[in-house]
mmCIF file of C-alpha atoms and ligand atoms in Angstrom:
data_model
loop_
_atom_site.group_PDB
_atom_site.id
_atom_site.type_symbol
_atom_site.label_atom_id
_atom_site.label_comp_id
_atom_site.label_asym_id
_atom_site.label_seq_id
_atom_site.Cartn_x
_atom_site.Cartn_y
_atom_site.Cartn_z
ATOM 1 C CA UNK A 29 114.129 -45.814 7.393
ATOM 2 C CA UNK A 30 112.060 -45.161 4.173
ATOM 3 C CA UNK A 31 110.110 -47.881 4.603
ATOM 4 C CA UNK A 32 109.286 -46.461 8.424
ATOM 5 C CA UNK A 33 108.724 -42.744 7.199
ATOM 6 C CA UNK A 34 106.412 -44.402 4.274
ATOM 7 C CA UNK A 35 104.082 -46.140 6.709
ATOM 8 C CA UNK A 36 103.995 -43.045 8.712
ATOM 9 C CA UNK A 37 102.389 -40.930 6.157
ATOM 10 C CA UNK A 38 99.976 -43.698 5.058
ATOM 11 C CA UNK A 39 98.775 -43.738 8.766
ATOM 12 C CA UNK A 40 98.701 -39.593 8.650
ATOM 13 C CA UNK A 41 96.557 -40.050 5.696
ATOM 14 C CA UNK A 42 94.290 -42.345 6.664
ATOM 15 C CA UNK A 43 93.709 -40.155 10.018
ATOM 16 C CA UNK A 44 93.673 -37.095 7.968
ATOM 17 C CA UNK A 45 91.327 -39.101 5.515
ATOM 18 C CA UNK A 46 88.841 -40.185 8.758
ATOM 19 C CA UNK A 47 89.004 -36.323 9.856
ATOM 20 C CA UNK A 48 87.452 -34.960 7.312
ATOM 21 C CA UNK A 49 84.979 -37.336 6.301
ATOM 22 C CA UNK A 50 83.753 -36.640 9.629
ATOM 23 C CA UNK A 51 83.898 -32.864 9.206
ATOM 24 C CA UNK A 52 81.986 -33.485 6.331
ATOM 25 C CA UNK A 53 79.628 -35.584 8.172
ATOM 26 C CA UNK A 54 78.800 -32.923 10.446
ATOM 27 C CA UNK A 55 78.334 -30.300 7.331
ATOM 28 C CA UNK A 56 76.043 -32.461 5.783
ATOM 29 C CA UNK A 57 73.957 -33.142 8.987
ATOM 30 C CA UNK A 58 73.568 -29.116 9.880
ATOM 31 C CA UNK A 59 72.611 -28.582 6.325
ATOM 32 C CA UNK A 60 70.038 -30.996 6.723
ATOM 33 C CA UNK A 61 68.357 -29.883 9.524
ATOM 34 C CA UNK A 62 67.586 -26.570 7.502
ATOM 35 C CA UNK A 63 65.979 -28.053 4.872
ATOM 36 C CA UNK A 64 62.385 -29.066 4.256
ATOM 37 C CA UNK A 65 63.110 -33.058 4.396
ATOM 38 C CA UNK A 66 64.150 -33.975 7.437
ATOM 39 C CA UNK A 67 64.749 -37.066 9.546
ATOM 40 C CA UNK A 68 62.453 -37.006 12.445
ATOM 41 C CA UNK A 69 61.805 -39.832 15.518
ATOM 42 C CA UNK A 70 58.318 -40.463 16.053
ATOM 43 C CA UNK A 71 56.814 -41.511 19.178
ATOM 44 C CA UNK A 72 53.501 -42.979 19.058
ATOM 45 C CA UNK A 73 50.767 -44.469 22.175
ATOM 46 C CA UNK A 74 50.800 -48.004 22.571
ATOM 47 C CA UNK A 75 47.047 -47.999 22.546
ATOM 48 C CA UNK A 76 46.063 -44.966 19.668
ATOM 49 C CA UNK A 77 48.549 -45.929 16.845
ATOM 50 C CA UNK A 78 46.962 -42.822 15.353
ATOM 51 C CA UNK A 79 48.244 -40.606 17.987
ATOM 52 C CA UNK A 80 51.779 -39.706 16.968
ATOM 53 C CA UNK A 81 54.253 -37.050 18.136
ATOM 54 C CA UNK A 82 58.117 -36.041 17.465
ATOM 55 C CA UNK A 83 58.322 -35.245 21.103
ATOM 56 C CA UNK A 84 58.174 -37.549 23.882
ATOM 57 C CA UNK A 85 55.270 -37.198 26.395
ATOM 58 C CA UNK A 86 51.572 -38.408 26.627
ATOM 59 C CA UNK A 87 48.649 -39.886 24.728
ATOM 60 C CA UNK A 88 46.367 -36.852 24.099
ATOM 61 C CA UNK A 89 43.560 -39.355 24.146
ATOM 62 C CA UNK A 90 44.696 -41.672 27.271
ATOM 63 C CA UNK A 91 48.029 -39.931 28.633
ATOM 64 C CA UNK A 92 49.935 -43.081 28.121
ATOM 65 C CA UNK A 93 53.621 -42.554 27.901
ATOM 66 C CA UNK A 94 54.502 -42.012 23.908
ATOM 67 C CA UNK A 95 57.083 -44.527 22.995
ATOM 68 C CA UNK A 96 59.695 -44.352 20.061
ATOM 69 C CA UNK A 97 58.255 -46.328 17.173
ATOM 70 C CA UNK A 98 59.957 -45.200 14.390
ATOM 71 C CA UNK A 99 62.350 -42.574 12.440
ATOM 72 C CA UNK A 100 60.564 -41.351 8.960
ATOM 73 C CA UNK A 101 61.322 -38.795 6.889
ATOM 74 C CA UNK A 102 58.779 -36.206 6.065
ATOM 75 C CA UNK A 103 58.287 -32.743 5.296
ATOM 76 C CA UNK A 104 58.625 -30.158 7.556
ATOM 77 C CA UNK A 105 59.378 -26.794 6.910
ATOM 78 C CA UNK A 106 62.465 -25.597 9.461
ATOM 79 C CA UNK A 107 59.837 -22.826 11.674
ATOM 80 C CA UNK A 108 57.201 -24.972 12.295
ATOM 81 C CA UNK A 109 56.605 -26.237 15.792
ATOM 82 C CA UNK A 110 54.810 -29.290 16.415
ATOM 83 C CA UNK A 111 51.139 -28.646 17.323
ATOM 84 C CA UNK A 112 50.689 -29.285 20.907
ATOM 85 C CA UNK A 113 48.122 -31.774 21.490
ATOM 86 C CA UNK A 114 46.685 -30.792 24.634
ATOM 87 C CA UNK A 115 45.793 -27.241 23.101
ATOM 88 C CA UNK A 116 43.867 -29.277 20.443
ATOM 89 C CA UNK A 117 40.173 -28.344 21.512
ATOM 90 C CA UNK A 118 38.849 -30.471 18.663
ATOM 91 C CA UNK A 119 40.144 -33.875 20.508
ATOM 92 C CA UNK A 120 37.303 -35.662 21.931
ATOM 93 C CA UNK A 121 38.945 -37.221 25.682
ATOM 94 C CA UNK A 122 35.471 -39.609 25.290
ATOM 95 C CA UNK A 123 35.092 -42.402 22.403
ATOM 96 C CA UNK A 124 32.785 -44.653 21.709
ATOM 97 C CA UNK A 125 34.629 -47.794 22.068
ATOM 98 C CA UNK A 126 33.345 -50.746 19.585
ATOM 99 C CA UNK A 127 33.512 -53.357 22.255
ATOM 100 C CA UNK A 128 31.030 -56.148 23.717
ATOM 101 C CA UNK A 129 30.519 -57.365 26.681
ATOM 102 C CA UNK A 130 31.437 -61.056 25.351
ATOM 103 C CA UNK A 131 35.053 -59.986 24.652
ATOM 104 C CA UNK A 132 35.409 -60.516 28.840
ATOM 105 C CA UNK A 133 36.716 -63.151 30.362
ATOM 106 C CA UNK A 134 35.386 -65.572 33.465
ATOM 107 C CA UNK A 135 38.398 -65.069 35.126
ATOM 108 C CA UNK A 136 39.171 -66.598 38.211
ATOM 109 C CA UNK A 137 40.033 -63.316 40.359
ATOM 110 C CA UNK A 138 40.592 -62.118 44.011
ATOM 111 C CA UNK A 139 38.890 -59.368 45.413
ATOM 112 C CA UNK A 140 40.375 -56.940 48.052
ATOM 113 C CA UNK A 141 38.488 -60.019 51.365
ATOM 114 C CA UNK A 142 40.827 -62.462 49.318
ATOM 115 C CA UNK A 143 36.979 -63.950 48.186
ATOM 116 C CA UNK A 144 37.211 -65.808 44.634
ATOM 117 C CA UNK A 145 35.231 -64.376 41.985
ATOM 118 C CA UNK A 146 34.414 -65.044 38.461
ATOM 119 C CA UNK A 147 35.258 -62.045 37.219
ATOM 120 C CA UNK A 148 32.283 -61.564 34.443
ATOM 121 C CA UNK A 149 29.694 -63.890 36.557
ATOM 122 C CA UNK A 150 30.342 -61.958 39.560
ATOM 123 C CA UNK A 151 31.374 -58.341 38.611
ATOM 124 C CA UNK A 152 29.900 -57.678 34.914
ATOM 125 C CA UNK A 153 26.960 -59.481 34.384
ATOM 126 C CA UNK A 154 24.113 -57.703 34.914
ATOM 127 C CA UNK A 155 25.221 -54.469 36.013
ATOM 128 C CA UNK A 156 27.232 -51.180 35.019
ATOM 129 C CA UNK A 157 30.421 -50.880 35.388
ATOM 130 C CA UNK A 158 33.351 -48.689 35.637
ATOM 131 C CA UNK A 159 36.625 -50.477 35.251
ATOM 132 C CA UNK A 160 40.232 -48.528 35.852
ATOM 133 C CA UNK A 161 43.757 -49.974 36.438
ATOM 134 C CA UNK A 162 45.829 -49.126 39.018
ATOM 135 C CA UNK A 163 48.601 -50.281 41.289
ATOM 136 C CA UNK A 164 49.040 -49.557 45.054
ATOM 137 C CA UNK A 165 52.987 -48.723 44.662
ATOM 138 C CA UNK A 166 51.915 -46.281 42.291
ATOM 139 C CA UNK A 167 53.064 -42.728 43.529
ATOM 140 C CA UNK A 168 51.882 -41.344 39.879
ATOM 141 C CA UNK A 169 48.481 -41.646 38.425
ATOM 142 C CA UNK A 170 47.074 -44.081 40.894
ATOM 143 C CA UNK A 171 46.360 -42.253 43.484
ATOM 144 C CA UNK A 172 44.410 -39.479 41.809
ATOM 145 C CA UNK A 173 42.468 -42.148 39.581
ATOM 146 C CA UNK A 174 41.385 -43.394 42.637
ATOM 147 C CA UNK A 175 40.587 -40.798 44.481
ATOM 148 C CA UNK A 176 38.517 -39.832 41.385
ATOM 149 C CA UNK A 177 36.638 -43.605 41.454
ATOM 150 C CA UNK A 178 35.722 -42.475 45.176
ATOM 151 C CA UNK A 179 34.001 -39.218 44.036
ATOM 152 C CA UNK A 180 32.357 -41.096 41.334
ATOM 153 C CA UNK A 181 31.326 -43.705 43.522
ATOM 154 C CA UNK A 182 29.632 -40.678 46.126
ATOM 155 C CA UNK A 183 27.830 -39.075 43.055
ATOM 156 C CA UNK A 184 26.494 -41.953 41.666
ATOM 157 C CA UNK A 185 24.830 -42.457 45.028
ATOM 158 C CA UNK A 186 23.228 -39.180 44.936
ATOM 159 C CA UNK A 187 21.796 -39.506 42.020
ATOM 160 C CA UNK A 188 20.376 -43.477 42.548
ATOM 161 C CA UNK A 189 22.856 -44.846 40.240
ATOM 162 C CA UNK A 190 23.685 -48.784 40.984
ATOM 163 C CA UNK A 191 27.068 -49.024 39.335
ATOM 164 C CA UNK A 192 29.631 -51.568 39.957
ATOM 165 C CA UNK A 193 33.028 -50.010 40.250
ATOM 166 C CA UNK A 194 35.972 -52.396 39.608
ATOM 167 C CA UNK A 195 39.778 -51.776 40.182
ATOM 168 C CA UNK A 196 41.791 -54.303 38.360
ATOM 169 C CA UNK A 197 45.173 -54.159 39.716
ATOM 170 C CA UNK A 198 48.048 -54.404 37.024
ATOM 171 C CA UNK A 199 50.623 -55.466 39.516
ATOM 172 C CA UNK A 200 48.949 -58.759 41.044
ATOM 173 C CA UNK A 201 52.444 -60.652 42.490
ATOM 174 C CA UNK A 202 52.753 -57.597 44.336
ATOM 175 C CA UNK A 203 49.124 -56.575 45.060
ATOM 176 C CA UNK A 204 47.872 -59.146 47.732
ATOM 177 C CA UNK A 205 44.342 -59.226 48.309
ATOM 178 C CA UNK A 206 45.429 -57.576 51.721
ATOM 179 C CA UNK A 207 47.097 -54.664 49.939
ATOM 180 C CA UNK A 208 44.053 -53.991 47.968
ATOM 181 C CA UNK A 209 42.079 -53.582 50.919
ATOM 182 C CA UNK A 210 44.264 -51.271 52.781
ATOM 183 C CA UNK A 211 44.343 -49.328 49.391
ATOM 184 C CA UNK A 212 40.515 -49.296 49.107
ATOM 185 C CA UNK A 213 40.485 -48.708 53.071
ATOM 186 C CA UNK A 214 42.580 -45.605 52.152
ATOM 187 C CA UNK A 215 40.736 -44.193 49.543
ATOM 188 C CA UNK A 216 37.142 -45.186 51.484
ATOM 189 C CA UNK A 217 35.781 -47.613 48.968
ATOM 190 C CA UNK A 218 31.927 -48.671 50.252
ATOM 191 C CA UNK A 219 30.547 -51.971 48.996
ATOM 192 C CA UNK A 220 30.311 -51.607 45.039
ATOM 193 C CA UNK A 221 33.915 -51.079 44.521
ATOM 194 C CA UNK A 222 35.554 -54.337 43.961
ATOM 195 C CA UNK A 223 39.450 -54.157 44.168
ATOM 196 C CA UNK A 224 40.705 -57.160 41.783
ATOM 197 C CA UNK A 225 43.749 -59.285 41.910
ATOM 198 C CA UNK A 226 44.924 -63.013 41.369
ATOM 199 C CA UNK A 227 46.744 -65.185 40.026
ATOM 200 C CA UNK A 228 49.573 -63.079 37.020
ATOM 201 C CA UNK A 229 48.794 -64.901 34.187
ATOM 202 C CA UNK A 230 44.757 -64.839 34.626
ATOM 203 C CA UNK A 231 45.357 -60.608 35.833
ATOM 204 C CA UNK A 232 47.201 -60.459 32.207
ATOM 205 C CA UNK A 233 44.762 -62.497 30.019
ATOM 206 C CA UNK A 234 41.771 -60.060 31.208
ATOM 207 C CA UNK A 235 43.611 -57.221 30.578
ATOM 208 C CA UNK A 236 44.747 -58.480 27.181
ATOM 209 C CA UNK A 237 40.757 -58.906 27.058
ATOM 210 C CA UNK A 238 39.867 -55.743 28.084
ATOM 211 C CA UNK A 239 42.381 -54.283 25.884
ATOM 212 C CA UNK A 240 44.722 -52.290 28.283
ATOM 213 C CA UNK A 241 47.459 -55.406 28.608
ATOM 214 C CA UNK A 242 50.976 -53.678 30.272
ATOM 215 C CA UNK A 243 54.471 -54.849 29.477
ATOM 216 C CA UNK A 244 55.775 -52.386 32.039
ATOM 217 C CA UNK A 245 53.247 -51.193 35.143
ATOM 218 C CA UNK A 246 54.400 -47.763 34.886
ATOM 219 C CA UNK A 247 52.712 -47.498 31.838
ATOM 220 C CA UNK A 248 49.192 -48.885 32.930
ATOM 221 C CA UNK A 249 46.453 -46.937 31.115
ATOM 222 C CA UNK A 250 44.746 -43.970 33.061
ATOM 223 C CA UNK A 251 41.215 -45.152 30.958
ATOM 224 C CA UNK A 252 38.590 -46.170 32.844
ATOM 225 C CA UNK A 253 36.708 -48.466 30.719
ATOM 226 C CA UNK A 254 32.641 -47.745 31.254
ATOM 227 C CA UNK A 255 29.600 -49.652 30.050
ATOM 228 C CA UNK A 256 26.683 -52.050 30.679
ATOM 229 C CA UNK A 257 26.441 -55.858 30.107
ATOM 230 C CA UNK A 258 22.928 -55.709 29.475
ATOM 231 C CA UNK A 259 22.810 -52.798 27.242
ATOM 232 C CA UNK A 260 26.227 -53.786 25.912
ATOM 233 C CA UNK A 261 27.094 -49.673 25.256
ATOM 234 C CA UNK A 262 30.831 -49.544 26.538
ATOM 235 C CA UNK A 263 32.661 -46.195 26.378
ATOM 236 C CA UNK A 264 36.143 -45.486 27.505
ATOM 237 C CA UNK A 265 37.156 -42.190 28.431
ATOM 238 C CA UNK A 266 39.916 -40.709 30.365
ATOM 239 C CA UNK A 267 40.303 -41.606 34.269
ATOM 240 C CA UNK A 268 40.864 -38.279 35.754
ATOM 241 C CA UNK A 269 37.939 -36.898 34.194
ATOM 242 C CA UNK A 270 35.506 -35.117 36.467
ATOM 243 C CA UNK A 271 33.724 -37.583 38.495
ATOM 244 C CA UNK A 272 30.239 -35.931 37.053
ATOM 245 C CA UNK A 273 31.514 -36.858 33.398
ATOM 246 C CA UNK A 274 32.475 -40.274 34.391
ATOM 247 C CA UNK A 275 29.034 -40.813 35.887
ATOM 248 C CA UNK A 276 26.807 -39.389 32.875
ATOM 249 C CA UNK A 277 28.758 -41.942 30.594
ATOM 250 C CA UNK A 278 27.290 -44.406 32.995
ATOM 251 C CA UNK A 279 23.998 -43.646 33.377
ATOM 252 C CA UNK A 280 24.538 -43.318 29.415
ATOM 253 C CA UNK A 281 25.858 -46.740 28.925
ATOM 254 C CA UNK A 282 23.039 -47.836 30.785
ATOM 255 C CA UNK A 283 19.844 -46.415 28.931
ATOM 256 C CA UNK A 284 18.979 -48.366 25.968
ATOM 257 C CA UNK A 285 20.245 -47.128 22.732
HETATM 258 CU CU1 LIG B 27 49.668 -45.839 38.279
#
């Protein structure tokens, strides 16, 4: 019976023991939430390493989805908010993106009449171009990007613009040359627009190229990647900028420096 009653207490103990270390636990970690060194998670964008936040959301500078990158400790004093990004006036949407035309590939793509192009021979050389990423499941940013290339195609007519506007689906097993052109058919596309799918690991090696390469589609980049082969100027700026923007970084890209 002693022996019983004896391991009964050791097993009280060791709960009691387990209880409070986690009360204390929980002390600590409300005491350390009012100091000045806390643990934060930071979220960062895939493509601006520079663009950090402790809340989830979007690239300021592309409006890619913020992932978790890391948990650091830093300073913050306990009243401070986070600045919200968007309401940061003094971040440019436009950069000047140190990139050359050389960097693209001659890949062997589709376009939306299942014709084979060389993708640089065929769509870049020569001529200025505005290149955004889409999908034609896309319920999110897709359909406004493109709406947007459609406005930007009409207003570069107005104003006697030639440029080559180029849709480089992200989702090629899915997108068929067929699906492309009932998206393009959708959105009204005239010649000029060039709707570009193919075979997946060609579709990923240009945008690994072009610098916009997806692990997951829903993440696709809402850039649109402008510039001129001849020139080689190349700007990137963000896709649902107004269609007038989009087409003075064009004609831009296209004057000589
Ligand atoms: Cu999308």
């Amino acid at each position: 019976m002693k022996v019983t009653t004896g391991i009964t207490q050791l097993a009280l103990l060791v709960i009691a023991t387990l209880l409070f270390s986690g009360a204390e636990i929980t002390a600590q970690k409300s005491q350390t939430s009012n100091s000045k060194t806390q643990t934060k998670v930071v979220y960062s964008c895939p493509m601006h390493p520079d663009v950090t936040s402790t809340k989830r959301g979007k690239c300021r500078k592309c409006g890619m989805d913020l992932r978790r990158t890391k948990a650091e400790v830093v300073d913050v004093p306990p009243e401070t908010a986070p600045v919200d990004p968007a309401s940061d006036p003094s971040i440019p949407k436009t950069e000047s993106y140190s990139f050359t035309a050389t960097k693209i590939p001659h890949a062997r793509v589709l376009d939306q009449n299942g014709k084979q192009l060389n993708f640089y021979n065929d769509l870049i050389k020569g001529k200025s171009v505005a290149i955004n990423f889409v999908f034609t499941s896309c319920t999110a940013i897709c359909p406004p990007l493109t709406a947007t290339f459609r406005k930007v195609q009409q207003e570069a007519r107005t104003r006697g613009l030639d440029v080559q506007l180029i849709s480089v689906s992200v989702d090629p097993t899915v997108d068929t040359p067929e699906r492309l052109q009932a998206f393009a058919k959708k959105f009204n596309a005239e010649p000029g627009w060039t709707f570009v799918t193919g075979d997946k690991a060609e579709i990923d090696s240009l945008l690994q190229a072009l610098g916009v390469a997806v692990v997951n589609k829903n993440d696709h980049t809402p850039m649109v990647l402008i510039g001129n082969e001849a020139t080689d100027r190349w700007t990137r700026t963000y896709g649902l900028s107004s269609p007038k923007k989009i087409v003075d970084l064009i004609a831009d890209a296209a004057s000589p420096r």
